[in-house]
Amino acid sequence: MKKNVLIPLAVVLLLSACSSRYHTNQDKAPLRAPTELEMQDAKVTNEPKSVSAGRPYTVLGKHYAPMSDEKGFTQTGTASWYGRKFHGYYTSNGETFNMFDMTAAHKTLPLPSFVKVTNLQNNVSAIVRVNDRGPFHDDRIIDLSYAAAYKLGYHLQGTAEVKIEAITIDRKNPRLTYVQVAAGSSMENVQALAVQLSNKFELGTPIAFEDNLYKLRLGPILDDHTAQKVLQTLQEGEFNKAFLLYTEYEL
């Protein structure tokens, strides 16, 4: 099969974030404090997840594999914040970063997702919407917007020890999961691969034609555990770019 090189939007944005395109080299606090309205907790919703921001990516030589489902996720570690340097630039899922919004960046949570962040030093909590990737420091687990850091009381120190707890809303309808395996310009080659994988995994193999490419998917799969096992098997083999797709309907 002829291989097609596709660069996900999230990776493009992440690479841009690592460049020198910003108007200042060092991050700075804004010239004013956030208002009480700006520091209100983010409203938790059931938003569709970004497909491009859910794909594996590499930054500064390190590989990251975003999780497909944040339900039950908790984490404890160091939080930092980001402000004026990044204000007005794109986040990893294509939105515009506003340092006065209650948002955050995380390396592997689905985008967007919602988490409760608690400052373990003063027990103050805030709910933020995760819409960006980072921080790309081994000793930090989350980057909060300046407004969120201000609410948690660590905007002057720069960092704080926090606990992260994912907040999810149960869906009324079950989600169907597909694994997108590969894409190619030859329908015959993709069909041949579909037969091979259908026999191996005993799953459906729908093929979609998008962006002038034939895209092979496995599914639908009704439970996340099975979907993750199929994905892991594919990624450990020759399909290391495989990723999960979620939908309310059959493809």
PDB file of N, CA, C and O in Angstrom, residues 73-147:
ATOM      1  N   PHE A  73     -10.601   9.585  35.917  1.00  0.00           N
ATOM      2  CA  PHE A  73      -9.194   9.980  35.935  1.00  0.00           C
ATOM      3  C   PHE A  73      -8.885  10.904  37.109  1.00  0.00           C
ATOM      4  O   PHE A  73      -9.592  11.872  37.362  1.00  0.00           O
ATOM      5  N   THR A  74      -7.808  10.628  37.833  1.00  0.00           N
ATOM      6  CA  THR A  74      -7.290  11.503  38.885  1.00  0.00           C
ATOM      7  C   THR A  74      -5.776  11.558  38.763  1.00  0.00           C
ATOM      8  O   THR A  74      -5.143  10.617  38.255  1.00  0.00           O
ATOM      9  N   GLN A  75      -5.192  12.650  39.236  1.00  0.00           N
ATOM     10  CA  GLN A  75      -3.739  12.818  39.174  1.00  0.00           C
ATOM     11  C   GLN A  75      -3.312  13.857  40.196  1.00  0.00           C
ATOM     12  O   GLN A  75      -4.023  14.838  40.426  1.00  0.00           O
ATOM     13  N   THR A  76      -2.175  13.647  40.800  1.00  0.00           N
ATOM     14  CA  THR A  76      -1.625  14.593  41.770  1.00  0.00           C
ATOM     15  C   THR A  76      -0.215  14.980  41.350  1.00  0.00           C
ATOM     16  O   THR A  76       0.578  14.121  40.962  1.00  0.00           O
ATOM     17  N   GLY A  77       0.076  16.274  41.424  1.00  0.00           N
ATOM     18  CA  GLY A  77       1.404  16.738  41.031  1.00  0.00           C
ATOM     19  C   GLY A  77       1.463  18.247  41.001  1.00  0.00           C
ATOM     20  O   GLY A  77       0.637  18.932  41.618  1.00  0.00           O
ATOM     21  N   THR A  78       2.411  18.775  40.247  1.00  0.00           N
ATOM     22  CA  THR A  78       2.659  20.211  40.212  1.00  0.00           C
ATOM     23  C   THR A  78       1.933  20.881  39.058  1.00  0.00           C
ATOM     24  O   THR A  78       2.008  20.412  37.918  1.00  0.00           O
ATOM     25  N   ALA A  79       1.248  21.978  39.368  1.00  0.00           N
ATOM     26  CA  ALA A  79       0.581  22.791  38.349  1.00  0.00           C
ATOM     27  C   ALA A  79       1.359  24.085  38.145  1.00  0.00           C
ATOM     28  O   ALA A  79       1.951  24.622  39.085  1.00  0.00           O
ATOM     29  N   SER A  80       1.355  24.576  36.923  1.00  0.00           N
ATOM     30  CA  SER A  80       1.913  25.886  36.601  1.00  0.00           C
ATOM     31  C   SER A  80       0.818  26.699  35.925  1.00  0.00           C
ATOM     32  O   SER A  80      -0.327  26.266  35.872  1.00  0.00           O
ATOM     33  N   TRP A  81       1.137  27.887  35.411  1.00  0.00           N
ATOM     34  CA  TRP A  81       0.135  28.671  34.691  1.00  0.00           C
ATOM     35  C   TRP A  81       0.774  29.344  33.481  1.00  0.00           C
ATOM     36  O   TRP A  81       1.987  29.485  33.386  1.00  0.00           O
ATOM     37  N   TYR A  82      -0.089  29.720  32.511  1.00  0.00           N
ATOM     38  CA  TYR A  82       0.410  30.469  31.364  1.00  0.00           C
ATOM     39  C   TYR A  82      -0.509  31.645  31.065  1.00  0.00           C
ATOM     40  O   TYR A  82      -1.700  31.597  31.321  1.00  0.00           O
ATOM     41  N   GLY A  83       0.112  32.739  30.558  1.00  0.00           N
ATOM     42  CA  GLY A  83      -0.633  33.987  30.429  1.00  0.00           C
ATOM     43  C   GLY A  83      -0.349  34.769  29.165  1.00  0.00           C
ATOM     44  O   GLY A  83      -0.652  34.322  28.066  1.00  0.00           O
ATOM     45  N   ARG A  84       0.286  35.931  29.322  1.00  0.00           N
ATOM     46  CA  ARG A  84       0.379  36.900  28.221  1.00  0.00           C
ATOM     47  C   ARG A  84       1.133  36.386  26.993  1.00  0.00           C
ATOM     48  O   ARG A  84       0.793  36.748  25.859  1.00  0.00           O
ATOM     49  N   LYS A  85       2.137  35.559  27.179  1.00  0.00           N
ATOM     50  CA  LYS A  85       2.907  35.071  26.040  1.00  0.00           C
ATOM     51  C   LYS A  85       2.028  34.307  25.060  1.00  0.00           C
ATOM     52  O   LYS A  85       2.240  34.370  23.840  1.00  0.00           O
ATOM     53  N   PHE A  86       1.053  33.570  25.577  1.00  0.00           N
ATOM     54  CA  PHE A  86       0.230  32.694  24.746  1.00  0.00           C
ATOM     55  C   PHE A  86      -1.154  33.278  24.454  1.00  0.00           C
ATOM     56  O   PHE A  86      -1.912  32.703  23.682  1.00  0.00           O
ATOM     57  N   HIS A  87      -1.483  34.398  25.082  1.00  0.00           N
ATOM     58  CA  HIS A  87      -2.806  35.007  24.938  1.00  0.00           C
ATOM     59  C   HIS A  87      -3.064  35.364  23.472  1.00  0.00           C
ATOM     60  O   HIS A  87      -2.266  36.031  22.823  1.00  0.00           O
ATOM     61  N   GLY A  88      -4.199  34.887  22.939  1.00  0.00           N
ATOM     62  CA  GLY A  88      -4.571  35.189  21.566  1.00  0.00           C
ATOM     63  C   GLY A  88      -4.061  34.210  20.533  1.00  0.00           C
ATOM     64  O   GLY A  88      -4.425  34.319  19.355  1.00  0.00           O
ATOM     65  N   TYR A  89      -3.255  33.230  20.949  1.00  0.00           N
ATOM     66  CA  TYR A  89      -2.752  32.226  20.022  1.00  0.00           C
ATOM     67  C   TYR A  89      -3.605  30.960  20.107  1.00  0.00           C
ATOM     68  O   TYR A  89      -4.371  30.760  21.046  1.00  0.00           O
ATOM     69  N   TYR A  90      -3.446  30.082  19.103  1.00  0.00           N
ATOM     70  CA  TYR A  90      -4.260  28.876  19.044  1.00  0.00           C
ATOM     71  C   TYR A  90      -3.870  27.860  20.113  1.00  0.00           C
ATOM     72  O   TYR A  90      -2.687  27.673  20.396  1.00  0.00           O
ATOM     73  N   THR A  91      -4.899  27.184  20.664  1.00  0.00           N
ATOM     74  CA  THR A  91      -4.658  26.029  21.521  1.00  0.00           C
ATOM     75  C   THR A  91      -4.547  24.797  20.635  1.00  0.00           C
ATOM     76  O   THR A  91      -4.733  24.865  19.419  1.00  0.00           O
ATOM     77  N   SER A  92      -4.279  23.653  21.228  1.00  0.00           N
ATOM     78  CA  SER A  92      -4.051  22.435  20.447  1.00  0.00           C
ATOM     79  C   SER A  92      -5.297  21.891  19.772  1.00  0.00           C
ATOM     80  O   SER A  92      -5.183  21.058  18.877  1.00  0.00           O
ATOM     81  N   ASN A  93      -6.483  22.308  20.182  1.00  0.00           N
ATOM     82  CA  ASN A  93      -7.681  21.872  19.459  1.00  0.00           C
ATOM     83  C   ASN A  93      -8.267  22.996  18.601  1.00  0.00           C
ATOM     84  O   ASN A  93      -9.416  22.955  18.206  1.00  0.00           O
ATOM     85  N   GLY A  94      -7.439  24.020  18.302  1.00  0.00           N
ATOM     86  CA  GLY A  94      -7.829  25.032  17.334  1.00  0.00           C
ATOM     87  C   GLY A  94      -8.590  26.214  17.883  1.00  0.00           C
ATOM     88  O   GLY A  94      -9.040  27.068  17.116  1.00  0.00           O
ATOM     89  N   GLU A  95      -8.751  26.284  19.206  1.00  0.00           N
ATOM     90  CA  GLU A  95      -9.418  27.436  19.806  1.00  0.00           C
ATOM     91  C   GLU A  95      -8.396  28.536  20.094  1.00  0.00           C
ATOM     92  O   GLU A  95      -7.194  28.331  19.947  1.00  0.00           O
ATOM     93  N   THR A  96      -8.873  29.690  20.494  1.00  0.00           N
ATOM     94  CA  THR A  96      -7.981  30.803  20.817  1.00  0.00           C
ATOM     95  C   THR A  96      -7.813  30.887  22.325  1.00  0.00           C
ATOM     96  O   THR A  96      -8.787  30.968  23.066  1.00  0.00           O
ATOM     97  N   PHE A  97      -6.568  30.863  22.765  1.00  0.00           N
ATOM     98  CA  PHE A  97      -6.301  30.906  24.201  1.00  0.00           C
ATOM     99  C   PHE A  97      -6.576  32.306  24.758  1.00  0.00           C
ATOM    100  O   PHE A  97      -6.130  33.313  24.228  1.00  0.00           O
ATOM    101  N   ASN A  98      -7.326  32.329  25.863  1.00  0.00           N
ATOM    102  CA  ASN A  98      -7.620  33.560  26.581  1.00  0.00           C
ATOM    103  C   ASN A  98      -7.191  33.334  28.032  1.00  0.00           C
ATOM    104  O   ASN A  98      -7.745  32.474  28.715  1.00  0.00           O
ATOM    105  N   MET A  99      -6.219  34.099  28.500  1.00  0.00           N
ATOM    106  CA  MET A  99      -5.692  33.877  29.849  1.00  0.00           C
ATOM    107  C   MET A  99      -6.707  34.184  30.931  1.00  0.00           C
ATOM    108  O   MET A  99      -6.497  33.856  32.100  1.00  0.00           O
ATOM    109  N   PHE A 100      -7.841  34.812  30.572  1.00  0.00           N
ATOM    110  CA  PHE A 100      -8.888  35.105  31.541  1.00  0.00           C
ATOM    111  C   PHE A 100     -10.035  34.090  31.487  1.00  0.00           C
ATOM    112  O   PHE A 100     -11.009  34.231  32.223  1.00  0.00           O
ATOM    113  N   ASP A 101      -9.929  33.080  30.614  1.00  0.00           N
ATOM    114  CA  ASP A 101     -10.899  31.982  30.607  1.00  0.00           C
ATOM    115  C   ASP A 101     -10.454  30.917  31.609  1.00  0.00           C
ATOM    116  O   ASP A 101      -9.270  30.786  31.904  1.00  0.00           O
ATOM    117  N   MET A 102     -11.414  30.142  32.100  1.00  0.00           N
ATOM    118  CA  MET A 102     -11.091  29.056  33.039  1.00  0.00           C
ATOM    119  C   MET A 102     -10.760  27.801  32.236  1.00  0.00           C
ATOM    120  O   MET A 102     -11.581  26.901  32.052  1.00  0.00           O
ATOM    121  N   THR A 103      -9.530  27.767  31.729  1.00  0.00           N
ATOM    122  CA  THR A 103      -9.085  26.673  30.867  1.00  0.00           C
ATOM    123  C   THR A 103      -7.756  26.115  31.369  1.00  0.00           C
ATOM    124  O   THR A 103      -7.148  26.650  32.296  1.00  0.00           O
ATOM    125  N   ALA A 104      -7.306  25.042  30.696  1.00  0.00           N
ATOM    126  CA  ALA A 104      -6.058  24.404  31.108  1.00  0.00           C
ATOM    127  C   ALA A 104      -5.462  23.608  29.962  1.00  0.00           C
ATOM    128  O   ALA A 104      -6.131  23.300  28.972  1.00  0.00           O
ATOM    129  N   ALA A 105      -4.186  23.264  30.129  1.00  0.00           N
ATOM    130  CA  ALA A 105      -3.468  22.406  29.188  1.00  0.00           C
ATOM    131  C   ALA A 105      -3.018  21.152  29.909  1.00  0.00           C
ATOM    132  O   ALA A 105      -2.548  21.216  31.048  1.00  0.00           O
ATOM    133  N   HIS A 106      -3.179  19.993  29.257  1.00  0.00           N
ATOM    134  CA  HIS A 106      -2.767  18.715  29.818  1.00  0.00           C
ATOM    135  C   HIS A 106      -2.181  17.868  28.699  1.00  0.00           C
ATOM    136  O   HIS A 106      -2.605  17.973  27.546  1.00  0.00           O
ATOM    137  N   LYS A 107      -1.223  17.009  29.020  1.00  0.00           N
ATOM    138  CA  LYS A 107      -0.529  16.244  27.991  1.00  0.00           C
ATOM    139  C   LYS A 107      -1.409  15.182  27.326  1.00  0.00           C
ATOM    140  O   LYS A 107      -1.279  14.930  26.124  1.00  0.00           O
ATOM    141  N   THR A 108      -2.293  14.535  28.087  1.00  0.00           N
ATOM    142  CA  THR A 108      -2.976  13.354  27.541  1.00  0.00           C
ATOM    143  C   THR A 108      -4.486  13.313  27.729  1.00  0.00           C
ATOM    144  O   THR A 108      -5.125  12.398  27.210  1.00  0.00           O
ATOM    145  N   LEU A 109      -5.076  14.230  28.458  1.00  0.00           N
ATOM    146  CA  LEU A 109      -6.538  14.213  28.589  1.00  0.00           C
ATOM    147  C   LEU A 109      -7.186  14.493  27.238  1.00  0.00           C
ATOM    148  O   LEU A 109      -6.633  15.243  26.422  1.00  0.00           O
ATOM    149  N   PRO A 110      -8.372  13.927  26.970  1.00  0.00           N
ATOM    150  CA  PRO A 110      -9.067  14.254  25.721  1.00  0.00           C
ATOM    151  C   PRO A 110      -9.371  15.749  25.667  1.00  0.00           C
ATOM    152  O   PRO A 110      -9.577  16.385  26.702  1.00  0.00           O
ATOM    153  N   LEU A 111      -9.388  16.297  24.458  1.00  0.00           N
ATOM    154  CA  LEU A 111      -9.727  17.711  24.274  1.00  0.00           C
ATOM    155  C   LEU A 111     -11.048  17.831  23.540  1.00  0.00           C
ATOM    156  O   LEU A 111     -11.213  17.256  22.471  1.00  0.00           O
ATOM    157  N   PRO A 112     -12.019  18.566  24.097  1.00  0.00           N
ATOM    158  CA  PRO A 112     -11.946  19.161  25.432  1.00  0.00           C
ATOM    159  C   PRO A 112     -12.401  18.172  26.497  1.00  0.00           C
ATOM    160  O   PRO A 112     -13.080  17.195  26.210  1.00  0.00           O
ATOM    161  N   SER A 113     -12.018  18.442  27.727  1.00  0.00           N
ATOM    162  CA  SER A 113     -12.539  17.712  28.882  1.00  0.00           C
ATOM    163  C   SER A 113     -12.563  18.670  30.059  1.00  0.00           C
ATOM    164  O   SER A 113     -12.037  19.781  29.982  1.00  0.00           O
ATOM    165  N   PHE A 114     -13.203  18.244  31.136  1.00  0.00           N
ATOM    166  CA  PHE A 114     -13.377  19.117  32.297  1.00  0.00           C
ATOM    167  C   PHE A 114     -12.789  18.449  33.538  1.00  0.00           C
ATOM    168  O   PHE A 114     -12.982  17.253  33.754  1.00  0.00           O
ATOM    169  N   VAL A 115     -12.062  19.228  34.315  1.00  0.00           N
ATOM    170  CA  VAL A 115     -11.452  18.681  35.521  1.00  0.00           C
ATOM    171  C   VAL A 115     -11.631  19.655  36.684  1.00  0.00           C
ATOM    172  O   VAL A 115     -11.686  20.870  36.505  1.00  0.00           O
ATOM    173  N   LYS A 116     -11.738  19.069  37.873  1.00  0.00           N
ATOM    174  CA  LYS A 116     -11.695  19.857  39.100  1.00  0.00           C
ATOM    175  C   LYS A 116     -10.256  19.850  39.582  1.00  0.00           C
ATOM    176  O   LYS A 116      -9.649  18.789  39.755  1.00  0.00           O
ATOM    177  N   VAL A 117      -9.693  21.042  39.784  1.00  0.00           N
ATOM    178  CA  VAL A 117      -8.309  21.171  40.231  1.00  0.00           C
ATOM    179  C   VAL A 117      -8.316  21.756  41.639  1.00  0.00           C
ATOM    180  O   VAL A 117      -8.895  22.825  41.872  1.00  0.00           O
ATOM    181  N   THR A 118      -7.687  21.082  42.583  1.00  0.00           N
ATOM    182  CA  THR A 118      -7.644  21.527  43.973  1.00  0.00           C
ATOM    183  C   THR A 118      -6.214  21.835  44.381  1.00  0.00           C
ATOM    184  O   THR A 118      -5.319  20.997  44.219  1.00  0.00           O
ATOM    185  N   ASN A 119      -6.004  23.047  44.878  1.00  0.00           N
ATOM    186  CA  ASN A 119      -4.704  23.436  45.424  1.00  0.00           C
ATOM    187  C   ASN A 119      -4.555  22.757  46.781  1.00  0.00           C
ATOM    188  O   ASN A 119      -5.303  23.053  47.728  1.00  0.00           O
ATOM    189  N   LEU A 120      -3.622  21.841  46.913  1.00  0.00           N
ATOM    190  CA  LEU A 120      -3.480  21.052  48.132  1.00  0.00           C
ATOM    191  C   LEU A 120      -2.916  21.856  49.298  1.00  0.00           C
ATOM    192  O   LEU A 120      -2.947  21.394  50.440  1.00  0.00           O
ATOM    193  N   GLN A 121      -2.428  23.062  49.015  1.00  0.00           N
ATOM    194  CA  GLN A 121      -1.877  23.889  50.087  1.00  0.00           C
ATOM    195  C   GLN A 121      -2.944  24.715  50.807  1.00  0.00           C
ATOM    196  O   GLN A 121      -2.818  25.008  51.993  1.00  0.00           O
ATOM    197  N   ASN A 122      -4.017  25.075  50.057  1.00  0.00           N
ATOM    198  CA  ASN A 122      -5.078  25.879  50.685  1.00  0.00           C
ATOM    199  C   ASN A 122      -6.467  25.281  50.522  1.00  0.00           C
ATOM    200  O   ASN A 122      -7.459  25.857  50.976  1.00  0.00           O
ATOM    201  N   ASN A 123      -6.551  24.133  49.835  1.00  0.00           N
ATOM    202  CA  ASN A 123      -7.802  23.404  49.623  1.00  0.00           C
ATOM    203  C   ASN A 123      -8.815  24.181  48.779  1.00  0.00           C
ATOM    204  O   ASN A 123     -10.007  23.899  48.812  1.00  0.00           O
ATOM    205  N   VAL A 124      -8.373  25.151  48.005  1.00  0.00           N
ATOM    206  CA  VAL A 124      -9.247  25.889  47.091  1.00  0.00           C
ATOM    207  C   VAL A 124      -9.333  25.126  45.780  1.00  0.00           C
ATOM    208  O   VAL A 124      -8.327  24.638  45.260  1.00  0.00           O
ATOM    209  N   SER A 125     -10.550  25.022  45.237  1.00  0.00           N
ATOM    210  CA  SER A 125     -10.775  24.257  44.008  1.00  0.00           C
ATOM    211  C   SER A 125     -11.363  25.123  42.905  1.00  0.00           C
ATOM    212  O   SER A 125     -11.995  26.150  43.168  1.00  0.00           O
ATOM    213  N   ALA A 126     -11.175  24.680  41.671  1.00  0.00           N
ATOM    214  CA  ALA A 126     -11.767  25.331  40.506  1.00  0.00           C
ATOM    215  C   ALA A 126     -12.022  24.274  39.447  1.00  0.00           C
ATOM    216  O   ALA A 126     -11.301  23.269  39.359  1.00  0.00           O
ATOM    217  N   ILE A 127     -13.071  24.482  38.650  1.00  0.00           N
ATOM    218  CA  ILE A 127     -13.365  23.601  37.525  1.00  0.00           C
ATOM    219  C   ILE A 127     -12.926  24.304  36.253  1.00  0.00           C
ATOM    220  O   ILE A 127     -13.318  25.448  35.994  1.00  0.00           O
ATOM    221  N   VAL A 128     -12.101  23.621  35.470  1.00  0.00           N
ATOM    222  CA  VAL A 128     -11.578  24.214  34.248  1.00  0.00           C
ATOM    223  C   VAL A 128     -11.848  23.296  33.062  1.00  0.00           C
ATOM    224  O   VAL A 128     -12.073  22.093  33.216  1.00  0.00           O
ATOM    225  N   ARG A 129     -11.825  23.903  31.900  1.00  0.00           N
ATOM    226  CA  ARG A 129     -12.013  23.175  30.636  1.00  0.00           C
ATOM    227  C   ARG A 129     -10.647  22.975  29.989  1.00  0.00           C
ATOM    228  O   ARG A 129      -9.947  23.933  29.689  1.00  0.00           O
ATOM    229  N   VAL A 130     -10.262  21.723  29.788  1.00  0.00           N
ATOM    230  CA  VAL A 130      -8.966  21.413  29.188  1.00  0.00           C
ATOM    231  C   VAL A 130      -9.101  21.477  27.669  1.00  0.00           C
ATOM    232  O   VAL A 130      -9.847  20.696  27.072  1.00  0.00           O
ATOM    233  N   ASN A 131      -8.389  22.420  27.054  1.00  0.00           N
ATOM    234  CA  ASN A 131      -8.485  22.586  25.597  1.00  0.00           C
ATOM    235  C   ASN A 131      -7.127  22.743  24.933  1.00  0.00           C
ATOM    236  O   ASN A 131      -7.035  23.191  23.795  1.00  0.00           O
ATOM    237  N   ASP A 132      -6.056  22.367  25.645  1.00  0.00           N
ATOM    238  CA  ASP A 132      -4.719  22.584  25.112  1.00  0.00           C
ATOM    239  C   ASP A 132      -3.778  21.480  25.586  1.00  0.00           C
ATOM    240  O   ASP A 132      -4.097  20.745  26.526  1.00  0.00           O
ATOM    241  N   ARG A 133      -2.632  21.347  24.926  1.00  0.00           N
ATOM    242  CA  ARG A 133      -1.607  20.373  25.309  1.00  0.00           C
ATOM    243  C   ARG A 133      -0.471  21.066  26.060  1.00  0.00           C
ATOM    244  O   ARG A 133      -0.108  22.201  25.771  1.00  0.00           O
ATOM    245  N   GLY A 134       0.126  20.351  26.981  1.00  0.00           N
ATOM    246  CA  GLY A 134       1.207  20.880  27.809  1.00  0.00           C
ATOM    247  C   GLY A 134       0.901  20.556  29.260  1.00  0.00           C
ATOM    248  O   GLY A 134      -0.101  19.910  29.558  1.00  0.00           O
ATOM    249  N   PRO A 135       1.731  20.987  30.193  1.00  0.00           N
ATOM    250  CA  PRO A 135       3.044  21.608  30.022  1.00  0.00           C
ATOM    251  C   PRO A 135       4.084  20.534  29.739  1.00  0.00           C
ATOM    252  O   PRO A 135       4.017  19.437  30.295  1.00  0.00           O
ATOM    253  N   PHE A 136       5.040  20.840  28.867  1.00  0.00           N
ATOM    254  CA  PHE A 136       6.013  19.840  28.456  1.00  0.00           C
ATOM    255  C   PHE A 136       7.273  19.893  29.316  1.00  0.00           C
ATOM    256  O   PHE A 136       8.386  20.061  28.846  1.00  0.00           O
ATOM    257  N   HIS A 137       7.017  19.762  30.626  1.00  0.00           N
ATOM    258  CA  HIS A 137       8.061  19.631  31.636  1.00  0.00           C
ATOM    259  C   HIS A 137       7.743  18.371  32.433  1.00  0.00           C
ATOM    260  O   HIS A 137       6.594  18.160  32.837  1.00  0.00           O
ATOM    261  N   ASP A 138       8.717  17.531  32.661  1.00  0.00           N
ATOM    262  CA  ASP A 138       8.465  16.260  33.356  1.00  0.00           C
ATOM    263  C   ASP A 138       7.947  16.454  34.769  1.00  0.00           C
ATOM    264  O   ASP A 138       7.270  15.583  35.316  1.00  0.00           O
ATOM    265  N   ASP A 139       8.257  17.599  35.385  1.00  0.00           N
ATOM    266  CA  ASP A 139       7.878  17.793  36.782  1.00  0.00           C
ATOM    267  C   ASP A 139       6.547  18.520  36.938  1.00  0.00           C
ATOM    268  O   ASP A 139       6.167  18.902  38.041  1.00  0.00           O
ATOM    269  N   ARG A 140       5.797  18.721  35.845  1.00  0.00           N
ATOM    270  CA  ARG A 140       4.512  19.413  35.922  1.00  0.00           C
ATOM    271  C   ARG A 140       3.433  18.601  35.214  1.00  0.00           C
ATOM    272  O   ARG A 140       3.698  17.968  34.191  1.00  0.00           O
ATOM    273  N   ILE A 141       2.225  18.626  35.769  1.00  0.00           N
ATOM    274  CA  ILE A 141       1.156  17.795  35.203  1.00  0.00           C
ATOM    275  C   ILE A 141       0.073  18.603  34.503  1.00  0.00           C
ATOM    276  O   ILE A 141      -0.673  18.055  33.691  1.00  0.00           O
ATOM    277  N   ILE A 142      -0.045  19.899  34.796  1.00  0.00           N
ATOM    278  CA  ILE A 142      -1.103  20.698  34.190  1.00  0.00           C
ATOM    279  C   ILE A 142      -0.695  22.167  34.173  1.00  0.00           C
ATOM    280  O   ILE A 142       0.026  22.625  35.068  1.00  0.00           O
ATOM    281  N   ASP A 143      -1.098  22.859  33.125  1.00  0.00           N
ATOM    282  CA  ASP A 143      -0.920  24.301  33.010  1.00  0.00           C
ATOM    283  C   ASP A 143      -2.302  24.938  33.082  1.00  0.00           C
ATOM    284  O   ASP A 143      -3.151  24.655  32.226  1.00  0.00           O
ATOM    285  N   LEU A 144      -2.537  25.793  34.062  1.00  0.00           N
ATOM    286  CA  LEU A 144      -3.818  26.490  34.153  1.00  0.00           C
ATOM    287  C   LEU A 144      -3.700  27.877  33.538  1.00  0.00           C
ATOM    288  O   LEU A 144      -2.617  28.474  33.508  1.00  0.00           O
ATOM    289  N   SER A 145      -4.820  28.385  33.044  1.00  0.00           N
ATOM    290  CA  SER A 145      -4.840  29.777  32.619  1.00  0.00           C
ATOM    291  C   SER A 145      -4.534  30.668  33.823  1.00  0.00           C
ATOM    292  O   SER A 145      -4.669  30.247  34.976  1.00  0.00           O
ATOM    293  N   TYR A 146      -4.136  31.898  33.547  1.00  0.00           N
ATOM    294  CA  TYR A 146      -3.811  32.810  34.646  1.00  0.00           C
ATOM    295  C   TYR A 146      -5.015  33.000  35.572  1.00  0.00           C
ATOM    296  O   TYR A 146      -4.862  33.037  36.802  1.00  0.00           O
ATOM    297  N   ALA A 147      -6.218  33.104  34.990  1.00  0.00           N
ATOM    298  CA  ALA A 147      -7.420  33.295  35.813  1.00  0.00           C
ATOM    299  C   ALA A 147      -7.637  32.132  36.763  1.00  0.00           C
ATOM    300  O   ALA A 147      -7.973  32.326  37.943  1.00  0.00           O
TER     301      ALA A 147
END
